[in-house]
Short mmCIF file of C-alpha atoms and ligand atoms in Angstrom, two decimals:
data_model
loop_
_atom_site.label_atom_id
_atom_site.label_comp_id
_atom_site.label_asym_id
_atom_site.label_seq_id
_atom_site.Cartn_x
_atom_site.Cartn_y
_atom_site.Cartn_z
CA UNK Q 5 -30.99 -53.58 -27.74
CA UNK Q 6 -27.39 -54.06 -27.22
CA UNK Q 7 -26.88 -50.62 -29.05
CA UNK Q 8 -28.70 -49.11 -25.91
CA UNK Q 9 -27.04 -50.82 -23.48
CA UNK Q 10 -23.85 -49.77 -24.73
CA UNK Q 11 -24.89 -46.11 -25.27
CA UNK Q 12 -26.18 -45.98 -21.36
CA UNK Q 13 -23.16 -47.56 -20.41
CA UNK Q 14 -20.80 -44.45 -22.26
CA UNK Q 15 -23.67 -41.81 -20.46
CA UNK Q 16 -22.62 -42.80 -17.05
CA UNK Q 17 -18.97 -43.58 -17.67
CA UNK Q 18 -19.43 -39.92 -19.08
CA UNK Q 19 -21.25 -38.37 -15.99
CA UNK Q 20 -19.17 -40.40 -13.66
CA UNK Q 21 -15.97 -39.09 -14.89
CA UNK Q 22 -17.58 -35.56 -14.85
CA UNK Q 23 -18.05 -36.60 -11.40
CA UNK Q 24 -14.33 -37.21 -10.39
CA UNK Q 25 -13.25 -34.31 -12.39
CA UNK Q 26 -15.52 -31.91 -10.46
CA UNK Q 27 -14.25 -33.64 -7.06
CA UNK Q 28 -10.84 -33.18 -7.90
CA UNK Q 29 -11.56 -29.22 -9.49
CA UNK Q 30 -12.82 -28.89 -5.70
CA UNK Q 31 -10.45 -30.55 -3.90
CA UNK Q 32 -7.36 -29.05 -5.53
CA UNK Q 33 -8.61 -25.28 -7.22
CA UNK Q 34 -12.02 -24.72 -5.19
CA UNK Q 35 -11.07 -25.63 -1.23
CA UNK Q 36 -9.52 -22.16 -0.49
CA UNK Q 37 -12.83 -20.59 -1.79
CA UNK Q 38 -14.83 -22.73 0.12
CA UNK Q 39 -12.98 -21.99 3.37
CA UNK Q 40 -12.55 -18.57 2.72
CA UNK Q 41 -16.40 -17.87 1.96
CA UNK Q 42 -17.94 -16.52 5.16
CA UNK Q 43 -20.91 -18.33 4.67
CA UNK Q 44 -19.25 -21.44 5.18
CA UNK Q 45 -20.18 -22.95 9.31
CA UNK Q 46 -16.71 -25.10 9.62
CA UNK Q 47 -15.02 -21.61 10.05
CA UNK Q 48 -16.55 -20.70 13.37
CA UNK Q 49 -16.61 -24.54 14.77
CA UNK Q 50 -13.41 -25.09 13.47
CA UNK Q 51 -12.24 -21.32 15.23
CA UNK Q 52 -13.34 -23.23 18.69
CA UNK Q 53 -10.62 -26.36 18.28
CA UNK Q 54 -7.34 -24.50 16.25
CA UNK Q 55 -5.23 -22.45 17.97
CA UNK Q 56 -5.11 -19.28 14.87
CA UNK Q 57 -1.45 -18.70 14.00
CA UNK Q 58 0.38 -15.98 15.29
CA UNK Q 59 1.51 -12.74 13.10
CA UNK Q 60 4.92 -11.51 13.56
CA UNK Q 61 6.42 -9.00 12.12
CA UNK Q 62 9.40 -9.36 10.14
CA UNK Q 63 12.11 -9.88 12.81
CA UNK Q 64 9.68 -12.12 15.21
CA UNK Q 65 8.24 -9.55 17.13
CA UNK Q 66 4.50 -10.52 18.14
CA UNK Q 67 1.93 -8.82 16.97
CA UNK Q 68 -1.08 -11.01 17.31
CA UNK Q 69 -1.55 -14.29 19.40
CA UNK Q 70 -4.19 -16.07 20.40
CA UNK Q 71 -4.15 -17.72 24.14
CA UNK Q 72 -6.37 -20.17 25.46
CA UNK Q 73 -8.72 -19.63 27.79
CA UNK Q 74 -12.19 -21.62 29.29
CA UNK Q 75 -14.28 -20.87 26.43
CA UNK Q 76 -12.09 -21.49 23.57
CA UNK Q 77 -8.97 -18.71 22.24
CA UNK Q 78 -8.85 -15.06 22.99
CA UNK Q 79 -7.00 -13.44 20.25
CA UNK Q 80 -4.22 -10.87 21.72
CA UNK Q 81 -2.76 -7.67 19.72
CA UNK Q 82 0.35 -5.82 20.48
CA UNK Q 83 -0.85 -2.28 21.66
CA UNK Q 84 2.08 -0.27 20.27
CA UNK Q 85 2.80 0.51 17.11
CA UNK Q 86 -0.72 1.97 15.35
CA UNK Q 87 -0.91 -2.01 13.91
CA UNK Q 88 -5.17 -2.28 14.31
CA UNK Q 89 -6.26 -1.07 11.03
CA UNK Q 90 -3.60 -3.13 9.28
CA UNK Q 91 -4.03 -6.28 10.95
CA UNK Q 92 -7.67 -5.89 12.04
CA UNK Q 93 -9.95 -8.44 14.25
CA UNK Q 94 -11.82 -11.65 14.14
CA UNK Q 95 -14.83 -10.47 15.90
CA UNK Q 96 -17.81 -9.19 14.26
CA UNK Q 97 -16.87 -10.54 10.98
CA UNK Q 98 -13.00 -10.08 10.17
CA UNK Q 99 -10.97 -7.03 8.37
CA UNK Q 100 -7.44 -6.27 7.58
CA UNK Q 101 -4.57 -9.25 7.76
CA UNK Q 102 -6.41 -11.66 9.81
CA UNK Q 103 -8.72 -11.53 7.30
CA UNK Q 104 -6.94 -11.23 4.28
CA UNK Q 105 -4.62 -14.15 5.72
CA UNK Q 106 -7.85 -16.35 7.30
CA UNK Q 107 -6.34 -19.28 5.34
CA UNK Q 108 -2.97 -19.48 6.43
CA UNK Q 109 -3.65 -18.85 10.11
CA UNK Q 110 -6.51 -21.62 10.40
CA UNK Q 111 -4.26 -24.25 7.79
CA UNK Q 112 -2.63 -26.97 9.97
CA UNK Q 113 0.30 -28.01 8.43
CA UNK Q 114 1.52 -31.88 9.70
CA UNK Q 115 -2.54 -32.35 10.75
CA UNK Q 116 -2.27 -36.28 12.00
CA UNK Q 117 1.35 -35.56 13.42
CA UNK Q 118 -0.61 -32.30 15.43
CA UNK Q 119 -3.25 -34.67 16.21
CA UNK Q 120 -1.58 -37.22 17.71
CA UNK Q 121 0.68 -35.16 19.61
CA UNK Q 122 -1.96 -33.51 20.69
CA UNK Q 123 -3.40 -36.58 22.60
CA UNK Q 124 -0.54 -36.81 24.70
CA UNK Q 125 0.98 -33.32 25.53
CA UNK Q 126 -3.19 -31.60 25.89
CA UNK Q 127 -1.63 -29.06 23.67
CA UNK Q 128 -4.63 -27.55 20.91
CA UNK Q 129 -3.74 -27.66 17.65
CA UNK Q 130 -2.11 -24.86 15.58
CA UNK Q 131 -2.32 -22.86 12.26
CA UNK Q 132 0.63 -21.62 10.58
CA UNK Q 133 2.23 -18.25 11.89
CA UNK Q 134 2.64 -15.52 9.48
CA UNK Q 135 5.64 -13.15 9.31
CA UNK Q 136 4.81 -9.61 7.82
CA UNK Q 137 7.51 -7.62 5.72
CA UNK Q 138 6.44 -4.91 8.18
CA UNK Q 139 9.30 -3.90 10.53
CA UNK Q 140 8.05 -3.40 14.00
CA UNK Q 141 10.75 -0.73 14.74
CA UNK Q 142 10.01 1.71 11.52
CA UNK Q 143 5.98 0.90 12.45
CA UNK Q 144 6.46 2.86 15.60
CA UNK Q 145 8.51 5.56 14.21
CA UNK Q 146 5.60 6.21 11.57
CA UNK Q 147 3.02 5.89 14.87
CA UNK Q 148 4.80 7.88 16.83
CA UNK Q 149 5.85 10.58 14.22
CA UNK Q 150 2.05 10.69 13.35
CA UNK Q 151 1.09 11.10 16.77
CA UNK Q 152 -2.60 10.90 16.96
CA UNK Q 153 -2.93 13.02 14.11
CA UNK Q 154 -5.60 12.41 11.32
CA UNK Q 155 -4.32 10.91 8.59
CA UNK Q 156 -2.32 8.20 7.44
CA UNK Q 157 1.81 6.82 6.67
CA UNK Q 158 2.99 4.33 4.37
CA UNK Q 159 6.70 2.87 3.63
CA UNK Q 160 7.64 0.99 1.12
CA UNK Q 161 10.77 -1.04 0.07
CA UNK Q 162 11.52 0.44 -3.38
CA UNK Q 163 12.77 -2.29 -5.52
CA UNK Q 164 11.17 -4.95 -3.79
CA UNK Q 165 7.54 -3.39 -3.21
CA UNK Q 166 7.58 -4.43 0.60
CA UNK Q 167 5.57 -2.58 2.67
CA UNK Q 168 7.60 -1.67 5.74
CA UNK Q 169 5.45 0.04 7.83
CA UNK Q 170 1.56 1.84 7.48
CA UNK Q 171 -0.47 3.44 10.10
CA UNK Q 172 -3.85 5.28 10.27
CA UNK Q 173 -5.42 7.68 12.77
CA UNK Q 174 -8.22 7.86 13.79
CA UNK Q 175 -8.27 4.21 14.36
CA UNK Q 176 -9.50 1.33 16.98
CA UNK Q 177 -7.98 -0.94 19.39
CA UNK Q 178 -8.34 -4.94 17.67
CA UNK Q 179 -8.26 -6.28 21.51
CA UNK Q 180 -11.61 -4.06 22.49
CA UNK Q 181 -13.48 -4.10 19.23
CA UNK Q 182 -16.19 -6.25 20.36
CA UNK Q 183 -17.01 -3.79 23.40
CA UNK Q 184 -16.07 -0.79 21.09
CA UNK Q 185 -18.76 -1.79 18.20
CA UNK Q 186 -21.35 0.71 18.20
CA UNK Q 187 -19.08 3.47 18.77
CA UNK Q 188 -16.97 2.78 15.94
CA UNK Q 189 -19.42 1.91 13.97
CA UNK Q 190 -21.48 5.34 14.36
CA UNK Q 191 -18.82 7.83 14.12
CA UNK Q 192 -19.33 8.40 10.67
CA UNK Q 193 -17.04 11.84 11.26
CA UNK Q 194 -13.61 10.07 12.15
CA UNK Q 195 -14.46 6.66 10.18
CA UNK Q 196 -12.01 4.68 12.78
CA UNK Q 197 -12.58 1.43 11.05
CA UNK Q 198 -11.31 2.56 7.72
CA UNK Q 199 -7.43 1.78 6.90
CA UNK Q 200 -6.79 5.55 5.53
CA UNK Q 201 -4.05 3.81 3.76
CA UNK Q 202 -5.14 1.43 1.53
CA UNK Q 203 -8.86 2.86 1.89
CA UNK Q 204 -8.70 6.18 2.08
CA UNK Q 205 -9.17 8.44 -1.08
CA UNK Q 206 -7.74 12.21 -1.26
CA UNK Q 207 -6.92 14.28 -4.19
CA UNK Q 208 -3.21 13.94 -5.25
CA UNK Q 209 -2.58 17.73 -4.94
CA UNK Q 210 0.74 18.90 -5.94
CA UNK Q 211 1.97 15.60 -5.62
CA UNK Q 212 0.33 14.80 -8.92
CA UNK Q 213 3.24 16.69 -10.65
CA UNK Q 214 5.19 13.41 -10.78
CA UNK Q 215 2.55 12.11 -13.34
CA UNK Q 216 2.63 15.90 -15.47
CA UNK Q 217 6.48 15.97 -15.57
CA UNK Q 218 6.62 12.39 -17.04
CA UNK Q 219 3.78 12.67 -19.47
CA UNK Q 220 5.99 16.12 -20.59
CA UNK Q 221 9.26 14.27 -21.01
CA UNK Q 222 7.66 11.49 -22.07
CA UNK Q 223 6.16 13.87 -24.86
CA UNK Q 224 9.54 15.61 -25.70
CA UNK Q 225 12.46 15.22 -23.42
CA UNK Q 226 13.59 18.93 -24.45
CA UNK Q 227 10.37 19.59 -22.37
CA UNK Q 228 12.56 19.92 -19.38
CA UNK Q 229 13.83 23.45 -20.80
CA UNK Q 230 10.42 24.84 -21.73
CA UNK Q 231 10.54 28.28 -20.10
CA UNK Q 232 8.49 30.09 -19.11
CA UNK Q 233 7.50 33.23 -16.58
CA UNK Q 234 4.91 33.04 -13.65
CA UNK Q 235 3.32 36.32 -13.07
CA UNK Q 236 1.40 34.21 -10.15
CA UNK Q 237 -2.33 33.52 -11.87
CA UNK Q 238 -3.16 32.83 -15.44
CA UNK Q 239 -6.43 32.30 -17.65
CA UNK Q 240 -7.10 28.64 -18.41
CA UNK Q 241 -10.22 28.06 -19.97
CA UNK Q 242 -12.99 29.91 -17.74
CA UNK Q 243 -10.57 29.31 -14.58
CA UNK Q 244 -7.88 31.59 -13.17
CA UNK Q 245 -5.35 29.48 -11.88
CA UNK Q 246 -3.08 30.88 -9.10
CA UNK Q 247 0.44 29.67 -7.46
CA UNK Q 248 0.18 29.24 -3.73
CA UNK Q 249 -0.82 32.80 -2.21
CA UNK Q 250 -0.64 34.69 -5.64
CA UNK Q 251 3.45 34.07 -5.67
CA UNK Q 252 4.83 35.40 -8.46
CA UNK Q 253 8.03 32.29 -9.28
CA UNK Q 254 9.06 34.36 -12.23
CA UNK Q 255 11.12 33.00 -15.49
CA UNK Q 256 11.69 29.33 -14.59
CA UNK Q 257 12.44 25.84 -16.40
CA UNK Q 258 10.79 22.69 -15.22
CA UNK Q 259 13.23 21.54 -12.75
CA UNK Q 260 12.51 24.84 -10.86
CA UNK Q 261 8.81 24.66 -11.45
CA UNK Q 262 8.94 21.62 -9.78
CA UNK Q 263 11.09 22.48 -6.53
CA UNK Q 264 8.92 25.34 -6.11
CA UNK Q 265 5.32 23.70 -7.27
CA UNK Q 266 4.58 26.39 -9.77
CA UNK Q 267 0.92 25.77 -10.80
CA UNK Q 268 0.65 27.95 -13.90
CA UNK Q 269 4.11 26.31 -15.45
CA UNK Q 270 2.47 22.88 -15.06
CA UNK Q 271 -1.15 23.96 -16.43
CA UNK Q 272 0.54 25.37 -19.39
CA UNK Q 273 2.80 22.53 -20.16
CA UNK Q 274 -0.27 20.12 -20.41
CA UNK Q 275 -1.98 22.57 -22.19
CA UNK Q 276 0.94 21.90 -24.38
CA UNK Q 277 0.88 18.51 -24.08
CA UNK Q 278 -2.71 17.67 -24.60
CA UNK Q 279 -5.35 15.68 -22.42
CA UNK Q 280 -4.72 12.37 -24.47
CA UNK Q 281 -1.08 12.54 -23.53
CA UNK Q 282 -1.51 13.11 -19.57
CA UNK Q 283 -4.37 10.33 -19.60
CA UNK Q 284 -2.01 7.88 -21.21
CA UNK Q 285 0.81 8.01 -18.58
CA UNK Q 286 -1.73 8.09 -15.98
CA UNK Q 287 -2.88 5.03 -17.02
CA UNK Q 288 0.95 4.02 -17.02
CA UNK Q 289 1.70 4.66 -13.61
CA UNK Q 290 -1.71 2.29 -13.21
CA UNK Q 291 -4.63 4.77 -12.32
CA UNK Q 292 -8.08 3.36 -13.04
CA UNK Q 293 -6.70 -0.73 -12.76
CA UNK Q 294 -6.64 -2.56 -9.71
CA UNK Q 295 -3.89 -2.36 -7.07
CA UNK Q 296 -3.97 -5.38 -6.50
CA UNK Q 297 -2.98 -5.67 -2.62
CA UNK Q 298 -4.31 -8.21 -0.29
CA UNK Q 299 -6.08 -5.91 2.57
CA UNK Q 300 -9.26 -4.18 1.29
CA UNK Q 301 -8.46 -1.08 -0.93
CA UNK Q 302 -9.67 1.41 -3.25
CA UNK Q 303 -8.64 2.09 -6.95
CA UNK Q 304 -6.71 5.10 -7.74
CA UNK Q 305 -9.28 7.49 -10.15
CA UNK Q 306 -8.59 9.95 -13.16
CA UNK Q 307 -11.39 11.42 -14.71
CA UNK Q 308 -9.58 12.84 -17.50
CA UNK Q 309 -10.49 11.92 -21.05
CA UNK Q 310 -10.08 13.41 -25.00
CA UNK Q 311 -13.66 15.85 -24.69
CA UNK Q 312 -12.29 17.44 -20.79
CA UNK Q 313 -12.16 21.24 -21.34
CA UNK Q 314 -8.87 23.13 -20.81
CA UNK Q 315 -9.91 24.06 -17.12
CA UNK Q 316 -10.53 20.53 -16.49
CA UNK Q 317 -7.11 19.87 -18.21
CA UNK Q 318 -4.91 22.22 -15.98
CA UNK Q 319 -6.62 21.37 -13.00
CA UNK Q 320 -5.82 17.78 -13.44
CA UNK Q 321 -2.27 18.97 -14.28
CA UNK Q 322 -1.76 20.03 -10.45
CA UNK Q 323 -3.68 17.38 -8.89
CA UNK Q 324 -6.72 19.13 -8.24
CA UNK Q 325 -9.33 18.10 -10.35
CA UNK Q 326 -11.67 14.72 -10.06
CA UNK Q 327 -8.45 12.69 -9.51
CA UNK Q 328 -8.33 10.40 -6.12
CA UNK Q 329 -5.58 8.40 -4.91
CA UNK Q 330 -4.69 6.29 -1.81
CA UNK Q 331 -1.53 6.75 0.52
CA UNK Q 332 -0.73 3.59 -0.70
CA UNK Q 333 -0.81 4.39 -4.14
CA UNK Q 334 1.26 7.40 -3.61
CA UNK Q 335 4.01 5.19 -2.29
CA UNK Q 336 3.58 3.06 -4.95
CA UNK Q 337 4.34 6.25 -7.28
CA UNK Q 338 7.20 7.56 -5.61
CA UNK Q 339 8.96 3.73 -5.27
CA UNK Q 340 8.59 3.57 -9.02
CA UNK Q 341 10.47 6.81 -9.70
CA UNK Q 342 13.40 5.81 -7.15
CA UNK Q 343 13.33 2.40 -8.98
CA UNK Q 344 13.88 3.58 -11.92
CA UNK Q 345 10.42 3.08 -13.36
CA UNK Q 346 9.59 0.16 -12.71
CA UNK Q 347 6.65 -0.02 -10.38
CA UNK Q 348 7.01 -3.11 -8.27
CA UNK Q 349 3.25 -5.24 -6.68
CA UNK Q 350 3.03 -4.21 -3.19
CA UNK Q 351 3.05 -7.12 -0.79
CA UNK Q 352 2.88 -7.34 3.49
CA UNK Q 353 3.14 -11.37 3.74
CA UNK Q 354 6.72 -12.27 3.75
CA UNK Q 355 6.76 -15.83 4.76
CA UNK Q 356 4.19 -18.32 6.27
CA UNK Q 357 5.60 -20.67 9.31
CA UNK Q 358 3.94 -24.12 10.51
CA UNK Q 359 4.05 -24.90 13.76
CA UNK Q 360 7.37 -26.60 13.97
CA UNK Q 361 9.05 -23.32 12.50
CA UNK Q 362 9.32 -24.76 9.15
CA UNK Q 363 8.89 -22.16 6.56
CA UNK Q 364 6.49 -23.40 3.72
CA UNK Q 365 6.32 -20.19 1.75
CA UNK Q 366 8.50 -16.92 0.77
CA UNK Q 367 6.40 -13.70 -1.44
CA UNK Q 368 8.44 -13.44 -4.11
CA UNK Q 369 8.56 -9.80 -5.30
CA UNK Q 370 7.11 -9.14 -8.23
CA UNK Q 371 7.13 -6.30 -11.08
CA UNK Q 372 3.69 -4.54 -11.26
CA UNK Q 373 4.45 -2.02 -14.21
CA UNK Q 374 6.73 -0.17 -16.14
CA UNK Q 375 5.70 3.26 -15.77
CA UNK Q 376 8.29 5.25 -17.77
CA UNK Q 377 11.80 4.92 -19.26
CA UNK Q 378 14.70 4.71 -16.82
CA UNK Q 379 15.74 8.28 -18.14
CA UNK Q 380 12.67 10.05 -16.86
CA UNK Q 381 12.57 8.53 -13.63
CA UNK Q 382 16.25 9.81 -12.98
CA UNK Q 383 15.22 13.56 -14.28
CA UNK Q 384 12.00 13.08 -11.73
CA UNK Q 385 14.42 12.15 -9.10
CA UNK Q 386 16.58 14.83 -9.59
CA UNK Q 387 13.57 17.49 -9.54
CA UNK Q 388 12.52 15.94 -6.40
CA UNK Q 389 16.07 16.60 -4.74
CA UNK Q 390 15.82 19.96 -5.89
CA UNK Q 391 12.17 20.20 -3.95
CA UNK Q 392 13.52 18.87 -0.92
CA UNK Q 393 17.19 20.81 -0.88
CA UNK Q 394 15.81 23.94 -2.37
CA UNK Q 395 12.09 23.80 -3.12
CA UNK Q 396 9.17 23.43 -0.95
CA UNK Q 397 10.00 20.41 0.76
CA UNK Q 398 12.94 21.66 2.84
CA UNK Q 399 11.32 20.21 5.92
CA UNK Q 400 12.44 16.61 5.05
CA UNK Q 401 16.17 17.00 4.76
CA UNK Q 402 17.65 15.26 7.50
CA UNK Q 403 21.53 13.35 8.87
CA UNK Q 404 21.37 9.88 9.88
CA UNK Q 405 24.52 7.47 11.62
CA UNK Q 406 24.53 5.23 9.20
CA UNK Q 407 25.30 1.40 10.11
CA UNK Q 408 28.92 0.73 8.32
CA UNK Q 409 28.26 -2.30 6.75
CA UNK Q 410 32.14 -2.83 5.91
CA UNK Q 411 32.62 -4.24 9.43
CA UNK Q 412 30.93 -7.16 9.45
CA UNK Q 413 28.90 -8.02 12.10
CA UNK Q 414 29.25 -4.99 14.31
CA UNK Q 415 27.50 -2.14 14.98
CA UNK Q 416 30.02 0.20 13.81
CA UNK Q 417 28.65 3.75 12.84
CA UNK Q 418 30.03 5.99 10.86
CA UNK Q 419 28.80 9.22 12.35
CA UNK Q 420 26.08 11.23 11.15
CA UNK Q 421 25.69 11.47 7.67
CA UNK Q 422 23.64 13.68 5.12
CA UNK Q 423 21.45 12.21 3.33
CA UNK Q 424 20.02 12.85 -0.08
CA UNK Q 425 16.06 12.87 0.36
CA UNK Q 426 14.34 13.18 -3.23
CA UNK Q 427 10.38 14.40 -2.50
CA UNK Q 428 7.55 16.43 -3.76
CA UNK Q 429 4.30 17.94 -1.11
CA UNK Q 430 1.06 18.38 -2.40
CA UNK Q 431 -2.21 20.50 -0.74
CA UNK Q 432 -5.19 18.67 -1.60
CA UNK Q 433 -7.91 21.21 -1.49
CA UNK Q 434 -10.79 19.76 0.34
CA UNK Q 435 -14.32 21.21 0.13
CA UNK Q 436 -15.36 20.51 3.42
CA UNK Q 437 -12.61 21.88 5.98
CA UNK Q 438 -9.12 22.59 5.96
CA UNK Q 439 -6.67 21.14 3.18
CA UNK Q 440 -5.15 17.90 3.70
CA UNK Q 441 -1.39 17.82 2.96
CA UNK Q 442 0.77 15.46 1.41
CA UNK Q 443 4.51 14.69 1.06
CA UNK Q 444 5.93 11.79 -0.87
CA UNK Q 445 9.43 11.02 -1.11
CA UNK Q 446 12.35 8.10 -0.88
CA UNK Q 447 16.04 8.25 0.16
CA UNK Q 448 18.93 7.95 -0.34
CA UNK Q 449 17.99 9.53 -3.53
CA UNK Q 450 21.04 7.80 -5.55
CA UNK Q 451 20.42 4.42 -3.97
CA UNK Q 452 17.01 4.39 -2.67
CA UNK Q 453 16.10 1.97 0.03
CA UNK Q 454 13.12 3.38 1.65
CA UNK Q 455 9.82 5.38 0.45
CA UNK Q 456 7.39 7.07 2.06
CA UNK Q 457 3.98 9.06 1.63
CA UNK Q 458 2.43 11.08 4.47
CA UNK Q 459 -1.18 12.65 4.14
CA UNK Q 460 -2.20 14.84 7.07
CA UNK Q 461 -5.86 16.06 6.85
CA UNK Q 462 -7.14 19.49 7.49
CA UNK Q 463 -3.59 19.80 8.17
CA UNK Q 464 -3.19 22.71 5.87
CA UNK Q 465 0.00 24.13 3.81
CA UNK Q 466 2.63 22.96 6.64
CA UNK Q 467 5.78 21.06 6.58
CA UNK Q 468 4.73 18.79 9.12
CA UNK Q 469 4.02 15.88 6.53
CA UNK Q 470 8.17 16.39 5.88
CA UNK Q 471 9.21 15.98 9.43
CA UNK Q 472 6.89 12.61 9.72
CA UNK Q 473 8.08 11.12 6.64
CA UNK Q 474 12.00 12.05 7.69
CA UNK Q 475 11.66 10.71 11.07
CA UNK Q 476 10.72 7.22 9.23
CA UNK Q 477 13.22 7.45 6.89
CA UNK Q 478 15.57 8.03 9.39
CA UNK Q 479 14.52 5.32 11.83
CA UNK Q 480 14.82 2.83 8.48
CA UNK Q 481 18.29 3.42 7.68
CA UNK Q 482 20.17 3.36 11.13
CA UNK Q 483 18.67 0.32 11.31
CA UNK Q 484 19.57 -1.42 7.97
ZN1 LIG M 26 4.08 29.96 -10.17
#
């Protein structure tokens, strides 16, 4: 009998301390998925009584507030600046940074002390404010460089994977999107509600030669003197593959190849190379894995594997065949060659604010990959110099008055300057209309502090993906 007793007595100390564990594996690991889940009902009651933080960007200019009014808080966005499909809405479910960053702008840091105060100065309480890594001033160059057109811009902070500015066109204004709904949800054509960069997928085009070049070096660094003569088409497999227009580039080494985006030269060196070669720095530079980035996003894609014909090879070798990348991806890319090959995580949250301006936490950058050796990186970035000073991406070389930074604290310029651009554009051939264009590139090419990518659809083979991503360059480094 007492045997019993004794064993019932372990059960439920055993079930109650399962009890308390599972409390506390709520309380502590569980309670941002619980307040994150849309199903849960505190969200929209607790909507009606917090005053949502405000997002800044990274100098304190507003960007989204929310003002009180008779039936509860309107949520305000700053018009300028192509910032709706990045930071999104609240209303009708929620997208971009309000929703990625729900949590921090509902938490209420200092509750009781909020609470209290609250009593006596009739003041709602607040969630923390968020500060973006964004930079209001280079968002508007990118809007305004982009100008309405389709398509999409994305800078990034090289060695620190910051994003400092991404637009999208077509796209939506977050203040109207309740009145707007049907519309944007029925123009299937222009897809306004889709962030083009982060959600937008376009072959890589010539852009892809990045990846070719370092799976070649990374093959057999002599690779970078294979020679060898366009005529302007060539057999591969059952596919005649031809440089833009049937141009004939002649007797050229890689570095040339590359300024000029000779197609045959690249189809032949991974013909050389082999499909298991290409695939494996692919998945290097992190196509097929998740991006891992906070606003909704799609994964890069490479189709390539061991049993992919030679046509399917060479087509891959000049970004045309089943590949399909993001604008943010391609950013990603080009910051990993100008950091010398090390890929760093994209991030847009720089630091989270509570309502008394203390700062309660700071992204830390972080290394995403190592996507080749410091050597080729620097014989990329030198082939993309040679693209922008003499190649096909001529359109991006620009002077900027640079800030001198040896007089402290004044705005001292030192006159317009040249600067270096490294780059490479890419025609993505698209089935269904004009080609879309690319251009990727960062600058100053020996000390990079900015990249960018540009896609333009149905823009066709013109430079104005160059002049957009210059213009934010530019705008970038007067400034810093
Ligand atoms: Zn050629």
């Amino acid at each position: 009998m007492r045997k019993s007793i004794r064993r019932v007595f372990w059960l439920y100390t055993l079930l109650f301390l399962l009890l308390i564990f599972y409390l506390l594996k709520i309380t502590l690991k569980d309670s941002k998925n619980y307040i994150l889940n849309p199903m849960n009902p505190r969200l929209s009651s607790k909507a009606e009584d917090i005053k949502r933080g405000t997002i800044y960007d990274n100098n304190g200019t507003e960007i989204a507030h929310s003002e009180q009014t008779e039936n509860g808080f309107e949520r305000l966005y700053k018009t300028e600046g192509n910032y709706s499909s990045v930071i999104g809405y609240t209303e009708n479910g929620m997208s971009g940074v309000e929703a990625g960053y729900n949590f921090n702008l509902e938490s209420i840091d200092a509750e009781l002390l909020q609470r209290i105060s609250a009593i006596f100065t009739k003041e709602p309480v607040k969630g923390n404010d968020i500060y973006l890594t964004i930079d209001d001033r280079v968002q508007c160059a990118a809007a305004n460089a982009l100008n309405g057109a389709k398509g999409s811009v994305v800078a990034m902070e090289p060695n620190t994977g910051r994003i400092l500015a991404m637009a999208s066109n077509p796209t939506f204004d977050s203040n109207t999107v309740v009145e707007d709904w049907d519309y944007l949800t029925q123009n299937e054509e222009d897809s306004p509600l889709i962030n083009r960069a982060t959600q937008g997928l376009y072959p890589p085009g010539s852009v892809f030669k990045i990846i070719t070049t370092a799976a070649a070096l990374s093959a057999n660094e002599n690779n970078e003197d294979f020679e060898y003569t366009c005529n302007g088409y060539e057999q591969f497999g059952d596919t005649v593959m031809k440089c833009f227009e049937g141009y004939a580039h002649g007797t050229e080494r890689m570095e040339n190849a590359f300024a000029q985006s000779c197609n045959t030269y690249y189809a032949t060196i991974a013909e050389h190379i082999g499909s298991a070669k290409l695939m494996q720095t692919a998945n290097n530079f992190g196509f097929n894995s998740p991006v891992d980035f906070p606003l909704s996003h799609e994964t890069p894609r490479f189709a390539l594997d061991e049993t992919s014909q030679l046509n399917e090879l060479s087509e891959t070798a000049i970004g045309q065949g089943k590949t399909l990348v993001t604008p943010l991806f391609m950013v990603m890319i080009a910051s990993a060659v100008a950091n010398d090959g090390v890929m760093m995580k994209p991030y847009i949250l720089d630091r989270v604010v509570n309502c008394y301006g203390i700062q309660k936490q700071k992204t830390i950058p972080e290394i995403k990959a190592r996507v080749c050796t410091p050597e080729i990186a620097q014989k990329i970035n030198k082939f993309m110099c040679a693209c922008v000073s003499n190649g096909t991406g001529t359109g991006a070389d620009f002077y900027a008055a640079l800030p001198d930074n040896s007089v402290s604290g004044s705005s001292v310029y030192v006159g317009e300057q040249h600067i270096t651009v490294a780059g490479k554009t890419g025609t993505a051939e698209n089935s269904s209309g004009e080609d879309h264009s690319w251009f990727v590139c960062f600058a100053p090419a020996q000390n990079p502090k900015i990249a960018v990518a540009v896609l333009l659809e149905n823009s066709g083979h013109g430079d104005s993906a160059e002049y957009i991503a210059a213009d934010v360059m530019k705008t970038y480094l007067e400034i810093k």
